[in-house]
Short mmCIF file of C-alpha atoms in Angstrom, two decimals:
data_model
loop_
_atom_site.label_atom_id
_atom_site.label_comp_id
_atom_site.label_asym_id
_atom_site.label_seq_id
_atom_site.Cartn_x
_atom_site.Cartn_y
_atom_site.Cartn_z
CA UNK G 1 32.27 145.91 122.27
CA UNK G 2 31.29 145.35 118.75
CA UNK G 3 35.28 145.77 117.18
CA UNK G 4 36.25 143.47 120.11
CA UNK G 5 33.77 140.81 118.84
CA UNK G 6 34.90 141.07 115.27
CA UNK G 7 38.74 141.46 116.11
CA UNK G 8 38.40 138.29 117.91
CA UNK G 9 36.37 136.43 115.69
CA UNK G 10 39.19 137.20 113.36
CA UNK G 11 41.86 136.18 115.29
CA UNK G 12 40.60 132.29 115.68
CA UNK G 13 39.47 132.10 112.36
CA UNK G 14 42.79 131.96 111.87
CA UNK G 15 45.48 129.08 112.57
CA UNK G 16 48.09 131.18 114.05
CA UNK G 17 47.05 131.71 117.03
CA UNK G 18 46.27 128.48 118.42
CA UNK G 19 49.53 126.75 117.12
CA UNK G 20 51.66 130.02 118.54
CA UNK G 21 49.72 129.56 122.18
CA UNK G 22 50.06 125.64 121.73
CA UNK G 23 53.60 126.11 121.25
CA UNK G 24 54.08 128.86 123.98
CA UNK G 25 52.72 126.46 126.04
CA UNK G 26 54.51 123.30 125.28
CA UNK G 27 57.57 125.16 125.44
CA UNK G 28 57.34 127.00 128.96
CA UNK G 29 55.84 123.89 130.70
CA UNK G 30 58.44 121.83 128.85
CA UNK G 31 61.16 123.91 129.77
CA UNK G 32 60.14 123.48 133.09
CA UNK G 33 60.22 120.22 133.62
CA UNK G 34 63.42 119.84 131.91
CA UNK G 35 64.74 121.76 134.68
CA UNK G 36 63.17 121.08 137.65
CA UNK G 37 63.50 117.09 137.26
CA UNK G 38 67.31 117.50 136.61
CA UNK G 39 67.72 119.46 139.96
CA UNK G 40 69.09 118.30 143.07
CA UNK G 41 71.08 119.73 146.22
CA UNK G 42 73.92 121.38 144.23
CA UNK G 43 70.98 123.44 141.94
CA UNK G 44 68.01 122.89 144.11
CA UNK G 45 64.20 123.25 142.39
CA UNK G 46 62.94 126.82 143.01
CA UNK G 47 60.07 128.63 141.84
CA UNK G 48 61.97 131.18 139.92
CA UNK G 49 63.55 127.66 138.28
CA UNK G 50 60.06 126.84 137.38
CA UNK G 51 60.11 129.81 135.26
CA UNK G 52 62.87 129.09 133.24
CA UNK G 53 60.82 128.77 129.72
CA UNK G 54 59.24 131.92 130.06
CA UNK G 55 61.27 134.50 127.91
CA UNK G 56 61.26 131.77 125.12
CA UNK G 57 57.47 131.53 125.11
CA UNK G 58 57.34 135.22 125.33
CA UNK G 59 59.04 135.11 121.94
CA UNK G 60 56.49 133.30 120.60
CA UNK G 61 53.82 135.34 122.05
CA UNK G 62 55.14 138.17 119.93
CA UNK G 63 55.22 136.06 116.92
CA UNK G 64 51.52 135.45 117.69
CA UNK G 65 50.56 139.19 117.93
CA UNK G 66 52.80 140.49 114.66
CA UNK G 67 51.46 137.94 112.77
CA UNK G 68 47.72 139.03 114.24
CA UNK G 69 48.50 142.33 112.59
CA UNK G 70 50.51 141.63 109.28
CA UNK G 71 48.58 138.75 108.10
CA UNK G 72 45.65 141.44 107.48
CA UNK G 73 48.07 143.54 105.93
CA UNK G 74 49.44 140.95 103.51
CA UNK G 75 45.84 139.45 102.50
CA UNK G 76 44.20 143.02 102.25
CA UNK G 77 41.85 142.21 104.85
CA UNK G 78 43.12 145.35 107.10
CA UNK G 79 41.86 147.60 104.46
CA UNK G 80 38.28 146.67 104.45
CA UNK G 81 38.51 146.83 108.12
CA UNK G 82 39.49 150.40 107.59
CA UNK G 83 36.52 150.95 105.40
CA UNK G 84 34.00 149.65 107.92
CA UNK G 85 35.56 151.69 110.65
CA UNK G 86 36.93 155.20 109.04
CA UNK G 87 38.56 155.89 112.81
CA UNK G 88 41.70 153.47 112.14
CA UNK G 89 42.55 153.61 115.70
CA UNK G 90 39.69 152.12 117.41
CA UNK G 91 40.29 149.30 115.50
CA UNK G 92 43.33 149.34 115.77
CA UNK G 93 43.35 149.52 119.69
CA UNK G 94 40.12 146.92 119.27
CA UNK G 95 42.54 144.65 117.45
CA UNK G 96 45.55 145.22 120.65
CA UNK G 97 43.26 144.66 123.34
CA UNK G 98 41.86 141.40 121.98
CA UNK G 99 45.37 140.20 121.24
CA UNK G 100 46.94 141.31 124.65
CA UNK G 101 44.32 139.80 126.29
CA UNK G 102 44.59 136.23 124.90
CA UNK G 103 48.76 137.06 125.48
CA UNK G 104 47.50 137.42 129.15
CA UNK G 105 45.89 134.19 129.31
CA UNK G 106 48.36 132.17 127.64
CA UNK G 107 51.14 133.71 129.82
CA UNK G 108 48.89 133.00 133.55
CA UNK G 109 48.43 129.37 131.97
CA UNK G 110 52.15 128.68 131.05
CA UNK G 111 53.32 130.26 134.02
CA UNK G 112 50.97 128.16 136.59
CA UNK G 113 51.27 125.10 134.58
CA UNK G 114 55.11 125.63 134.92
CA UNK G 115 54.83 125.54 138.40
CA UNK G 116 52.76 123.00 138.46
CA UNK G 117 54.90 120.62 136.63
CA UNK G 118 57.79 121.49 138.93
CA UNK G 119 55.36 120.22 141.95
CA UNK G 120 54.74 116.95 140.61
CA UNK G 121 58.17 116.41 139.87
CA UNK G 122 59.59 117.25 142.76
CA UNK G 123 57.09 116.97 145.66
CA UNK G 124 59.41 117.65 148.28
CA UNK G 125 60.93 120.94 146.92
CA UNK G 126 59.97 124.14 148.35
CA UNK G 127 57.50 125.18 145.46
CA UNK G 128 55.27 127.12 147.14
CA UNK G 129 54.27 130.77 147.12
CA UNK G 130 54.97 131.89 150.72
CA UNK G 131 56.08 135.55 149.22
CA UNK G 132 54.79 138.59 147.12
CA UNK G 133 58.05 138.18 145.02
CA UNK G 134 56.86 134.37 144.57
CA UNK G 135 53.50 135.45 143.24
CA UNK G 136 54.94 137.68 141.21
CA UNK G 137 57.40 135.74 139.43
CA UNK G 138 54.52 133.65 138.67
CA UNK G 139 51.60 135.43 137.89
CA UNK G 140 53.44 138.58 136.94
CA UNK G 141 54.50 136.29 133.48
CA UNK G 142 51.25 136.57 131.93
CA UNK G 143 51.36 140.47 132.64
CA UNK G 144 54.18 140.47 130.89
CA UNK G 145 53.19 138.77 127.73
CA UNK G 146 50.46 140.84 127.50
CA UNK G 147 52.80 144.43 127.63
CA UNK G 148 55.01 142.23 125.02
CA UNK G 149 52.16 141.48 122.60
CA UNK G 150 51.49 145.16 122.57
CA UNK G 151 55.02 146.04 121.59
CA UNK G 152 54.92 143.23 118.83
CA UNK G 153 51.65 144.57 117.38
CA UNK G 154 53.01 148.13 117.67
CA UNK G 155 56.01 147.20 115.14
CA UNK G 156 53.28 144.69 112.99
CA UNK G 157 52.00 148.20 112.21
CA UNK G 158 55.12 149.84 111.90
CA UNK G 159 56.53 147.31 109.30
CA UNK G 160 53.25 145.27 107.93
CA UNK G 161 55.72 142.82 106.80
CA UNK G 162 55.57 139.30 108.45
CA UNK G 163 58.89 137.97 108.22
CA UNK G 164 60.35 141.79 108.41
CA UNK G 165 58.44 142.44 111.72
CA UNK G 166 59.07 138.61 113.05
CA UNK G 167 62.89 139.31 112.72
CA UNK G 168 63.18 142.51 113.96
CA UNK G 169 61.18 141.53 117.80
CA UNK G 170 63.22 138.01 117.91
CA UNK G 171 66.51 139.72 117.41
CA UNK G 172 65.66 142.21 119.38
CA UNK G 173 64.15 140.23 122.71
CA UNK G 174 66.58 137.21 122.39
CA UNK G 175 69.89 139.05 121.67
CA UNK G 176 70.42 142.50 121.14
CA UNK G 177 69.95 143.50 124.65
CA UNK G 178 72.49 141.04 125.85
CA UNK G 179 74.56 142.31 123.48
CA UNK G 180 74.54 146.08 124.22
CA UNK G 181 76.38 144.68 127.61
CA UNK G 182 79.67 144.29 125.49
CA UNK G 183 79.76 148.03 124.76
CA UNK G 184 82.85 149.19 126.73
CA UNK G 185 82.48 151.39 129.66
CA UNK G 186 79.06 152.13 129.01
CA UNK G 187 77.20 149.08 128.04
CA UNK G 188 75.87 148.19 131.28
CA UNK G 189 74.78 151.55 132.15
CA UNK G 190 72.33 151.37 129.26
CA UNK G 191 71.09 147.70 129.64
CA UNK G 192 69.93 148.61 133.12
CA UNK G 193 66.85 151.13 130.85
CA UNK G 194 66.50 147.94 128.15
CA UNK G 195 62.88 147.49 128.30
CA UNK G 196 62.90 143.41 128.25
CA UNK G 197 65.92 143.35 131.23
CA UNK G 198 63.25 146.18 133.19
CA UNK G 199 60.77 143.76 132.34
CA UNK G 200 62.89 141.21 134.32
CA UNK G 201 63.00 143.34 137.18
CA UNK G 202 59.58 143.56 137.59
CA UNK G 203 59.29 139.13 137.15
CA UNK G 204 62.68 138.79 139.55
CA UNK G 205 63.05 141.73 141.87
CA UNK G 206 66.67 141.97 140.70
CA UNK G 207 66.86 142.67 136.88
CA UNK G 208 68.21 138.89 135.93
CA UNK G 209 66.10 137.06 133.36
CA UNK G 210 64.82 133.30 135.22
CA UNK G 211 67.08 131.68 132.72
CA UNK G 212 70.05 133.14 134.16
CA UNK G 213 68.65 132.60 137.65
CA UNK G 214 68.04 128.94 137.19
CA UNK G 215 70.93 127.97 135.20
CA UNK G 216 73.72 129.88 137.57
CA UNK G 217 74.45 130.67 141.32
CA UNK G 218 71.35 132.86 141.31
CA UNK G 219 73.52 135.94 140.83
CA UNK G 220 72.04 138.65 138.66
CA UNK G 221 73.42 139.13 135.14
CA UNK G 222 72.53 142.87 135.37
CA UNK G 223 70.63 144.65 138.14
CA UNK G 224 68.14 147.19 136.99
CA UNK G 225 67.67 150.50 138.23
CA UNK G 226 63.86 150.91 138.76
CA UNK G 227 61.96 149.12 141.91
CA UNK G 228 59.75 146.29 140.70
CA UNK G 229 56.77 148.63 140.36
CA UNK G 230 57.95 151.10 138.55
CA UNK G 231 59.71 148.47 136.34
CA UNK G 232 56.29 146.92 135.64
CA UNK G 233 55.41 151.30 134.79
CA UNK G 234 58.58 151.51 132.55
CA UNK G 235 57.66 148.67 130.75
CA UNK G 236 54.25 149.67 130.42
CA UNK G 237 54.84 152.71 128.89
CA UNK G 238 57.53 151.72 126.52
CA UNK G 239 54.35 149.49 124.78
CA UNK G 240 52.00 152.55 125.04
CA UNK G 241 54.60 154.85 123.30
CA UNK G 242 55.22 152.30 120.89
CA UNK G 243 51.62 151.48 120.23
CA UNK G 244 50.87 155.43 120.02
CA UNK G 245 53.54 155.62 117.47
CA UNK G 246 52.42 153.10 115.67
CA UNK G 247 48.59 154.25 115.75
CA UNK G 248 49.78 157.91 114.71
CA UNK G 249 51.40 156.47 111.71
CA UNK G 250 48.80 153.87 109.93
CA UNK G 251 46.00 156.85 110.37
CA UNK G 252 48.79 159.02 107.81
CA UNK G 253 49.65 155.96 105.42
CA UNK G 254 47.92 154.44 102.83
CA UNK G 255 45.98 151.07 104.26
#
């Protein structure tokens, strides 16, 4: 409890996570009500539609929790944290939790206030959560932000370079997995195991990201392989991996 106090006294000392959340926020919500006001009969408001901003504040969230763990890299402050606590991975797991957490928060908050914005706008619109798969397009986003902060802290570790680390999870989340469809023959066989398309299984039910959702017919750019829990499993343990990796490697390197 102590290294979760101290991790998160450190984290809002700083200035980077309330302007990344701010942002996450303004963007999701914003997103949403871009959307939802412009729809009508031929696109009709929906609550996946709602959730059309969520992937970009996702990529925020990430920036949020690299920057958590490079930042203390690049002012030396991660090295006296290793020389109050000699066992690098407690705090480094103190540091993950306390990040994933506020990831979780910010993620329920965008997510609901998405929604919420798409009721107000369109009253009459068929907004409501009458399903599991509704709930879980909804409330599964901050879930997901959460498993994604883990991932981004995992390569902070990996790199300890801010912009090097930044670059790597944007490119990565906003276009390398879309690209990997172009491969012939077998580029849509392996998009169906990318972890942030899985991750879109778990939100839709059908491997499509909300933006493609909202903005087509509702056809699926891709359809993943796994059901929607395992997806949330797969996902899950590609951060876990990733974070063990990570973990495995900073307790061998120099601080």
């Amino acid at each position: 409890m102590t290294l979760l106090a101290v991790e998160r006294i450190k984290l809002f000392t700083t200035r980077s996570p309330w302007w990344c959340s701010l942002i996450t926020l303004v963007l999701t919500i914003g997103f949403a009500a871009l959307i939802v006001g412009n729809s009508g009969d031929v696109v009709p408001a929906t609550v996946a539609s709602t959730q059309f901003g969520y992937s970009f504040g996702m990529a925020v969230i990430m920036v949020l929790a690299a920057l958590s763990v490079t930042t203390e890299y690049r002012f030396g402050t991660m090295r006296t944290t290793f020389q109050a606590v000699p066992h690098r991975g407690s705090a480094l797991i103190a540091k993950t939790t306390v990040v994933a957490l506020l990831s979780f928060v910010v993620g329920e908050i965008s997510a609901f206030g998405s929604l919420g914005v798409g009721m107000l706008l369109k009253p009459n619109a068929d907004l409501a959560l009458n399903s599991g798969a509704d709930w879980i397009n909804v409330a599964g986003g901050g879930v997901i932000y959460a498993l994604a902060a883990v991932i981004a802290v995992a390569v902070g570790i990996l790199l300890r370079h801010s912009a090097g680390a930044i670059a790597l999870l944007l490119i990565y989340a906003l276009a390398v997995e879309s690209l990997i469809r172009l491969i012939p023959t077998i580029g849509a066989k392996i998009y169906e195991w990318m972890p942030f398309n899985v991750a879109d299984k778990f939100l839709t039910g059908n491997g499509a990201s909300n933006t493609g959702r909202a903005a087509g017919d509702g056809a699926p750019m891709s359809t993943a392989v796994l059901g929607q829990g395992w997806a949330l499993l797969y996902f899950a343990g590609v951060a876990l991996v990733l974070l063990t990796i990570a973990i495995t490697v900073a307790k061998r390197r120099d601080a």
